């Protein structure tokens, strides 16, 4: 099964933390101590949020094609119809 890949928005903070948000999945927000760490955490956050969508029978958003945006793949979430846990 192909895992969805979503464009991410990276927002550096003054304190060294980096915030990652997803235009297609607004509930998915994560930060980390630097861009690499924040992007690594982002896949797990996408899994949790998309699992919540599925548990609530909400449609899974289609990833948009934002030119030049970093893309983040979920670890294990495909087009499941229920929660993953």
PDB file of N, CA and C in Angstrom, residues 50-60 77-84:
ATOM      1  N   UNK A  50      -4.301  11.443  11.210  1.00  0.00           N
ATOM      2  CA  UNK A  50      -5.066  10.741  10.180  1.00  0.00           C
ATOM      3  C   UNK A  50      -5.808   9.539  10.755  1.00  0.00           C
ATOM      4  N   UNK A  51      -5.246   8.908  11.760  1.00  0.00           N
ATOM      5  CA  UNK A  51      -5.962   7.826  12.446  1.00  0.00           C
ATOM      6  C   UNK A  51      -7.205   8.369  13.134  1.00  0.00           C
ATOM      7  N   UNK A  52      -7.087   9.560  13.696  1.00  0.00           N
ATOM      8  CA  UNK A  52      -8.247  10.207  14.307  1.00  0.00           C
ATOM      9  C   UNK A  52      -9.318  10.522  13.279  1.00  0.00           C
ATOM     10  N   UNK A  53      -8.908  10.989  12.107  1.00  0.00           N
ATOM     11  CA  UNK A  53      -9.875  11.222  11.027  1.00  0.00           C
ATOM     12  C   UNK A  53     -10.633   9.929  10.731  1.00  0.00           C
ATOM     13  N   UNK A  54      -9.884   8.828  10.568  1.00  0.00           N
ATOM     14  CA  UNK A  54     -10.502   7.546  10.228  1.00  0.00           C
ATOM     15  C   UNK A  54     -11.438   7.077  11.332  1.00  0.00           C
ATOM     16  N   UNK A  55     -11.025   7.236  12.585  1.00  0.00           N
ATOM     17  CA  UNK A  55     -11.855   6.807  13.715  1.00  0.00           C
ATOM     18  C   UNK A  55     -13.164   7.586  13.768  1.00  0.00           C
ATOM     19  N   UNK A  56     -13.137   8.829  13.309  1.00  0.00           N
ATOM     20  CA  UNK A  56     -14.332   9.676  13.301  1.00  0.00           C
ATOM     21  C   UNK A  56     -15.073   9.614  11.962  1.00  0.00           C
ATOM     22  N   UNK A  57     -14.648   8.713  11.094  1.00  0.00           N
ATOM     23  CA  UNK A  57     -15.237   8.547   9.752  1.00  0.00           C
ATOM     24  C   UNK A  57     -15.179   9.839   8.935  1.00  0.00           C
ATOM     25  N   UNK A  58     -14.129  10.620   9.174  1.00  0.00           N
ATOM     26  CA  UNK A  58     -13.910  11.840   8.385  1.00  0.00           C
ATOM     27  C   UNK A  58     -13.113  11.470   7.141  1.00  0.00           C
ATOM     28  N   UNK A  59     -13.328  12.147   6.030  1.00  0.00           N
ATOM     29  CA  UNK A  59     -12.541  11.847   4.837  1.00  0.00           C
ATOM     30  C   UNK A  59     -11.068  12.204   5.046  1.00  0.00           C
ATOM     31  N   UNK A  60     -10.198  11.363   4.511  1.00  0.00           N
ATOM     32  CA  UNK A  60      -8.761  11.629   4.575  1.00  0.00           C
ATOM     33  C   UNK A  60      -8.442  12.634   3.466  1.00  0.00           C
ATOM     34  N   UNK A  77       0.207   4.860   7.706  1.00  0.00           N
ATOM     35  CA  UNK A  77      -1.193   5.131   7.417  1.00  0.00           C
ATOM     36  C   UNK A  77      -1.434   5.141   5.921  1.00  0.00           C
ATOM     37  N   UNK A  78      -2.351   4.290   5.488  1.00  0.00           N
ATOM     38  CA  UNK A  78      -2.788   4.277   4.090  1.00  0.00           C
ATOM     39  C   UNK A  78      -4.202   4.782   4.040  1.00  0.00           C
ATOM     40  N   UNK A  79      -5.039   4.114   3.378  1.00  0.00           N
ATOM     41  CA  UNK A  79      -6.448   4.484   3.293  1.00  0.00           C
ATOM     42  C   UNK A  79      -7.251   3.587   4.225  1.00  0.00           C
ATOM     43  N   UNK A  80      -6.851   3.515   5.469  1.00  0.00           N
ATOM     44  CA  UNK A  80      -7.528   2.679   6.456  1.00  0.00           C
ATOM     45  C   UNK A  80      -8.914   3.227   6.755  1.00  0.00           C
ATOM     46  N   UNK A  81      -9.805   2.341   7.170  1.00  0.00           N
ATOM     47  CA  UNK A  81     -11.156   2.780   7.511  1.00  0.00           C
ATOM     48  C   UNK A  81     -11.366   2.828   9.015  1.00  0.00           C
ATOM     49  N   UNK A  82     -10.383   2.510   9.779  1.00  0.00           N
ATOM     50  CA  UNK A  82     -10.508   2.537  11.231  1.00  0.00           C
ATOM     51  C   UNK A  82      -9.191   2.939  11.856  1.00  0.00           C
ATOM     52  N   UNK A  83      -9.175   3.056  13.173  1.00  0.00           N
ATOM     53  CA  UNK A  83      -7.935   3.442  13.851  1.00  0.00           C
ATOM     54  C   UNK A  83      -6.870   2.366  13.701  1.00  0.00           C
ATOM     55  N   UNK A  84      -5.624   2.777  13.811  1.00  0.00           N
ATOM     56  CA  UNK A  84      -4.511   1.849  13.645  1.00  0.00           C
ATOM     57  C   UNK A  84      -4.109   1.147  14.925  1.00  0.00           C
TER      58      UNK A  84
END
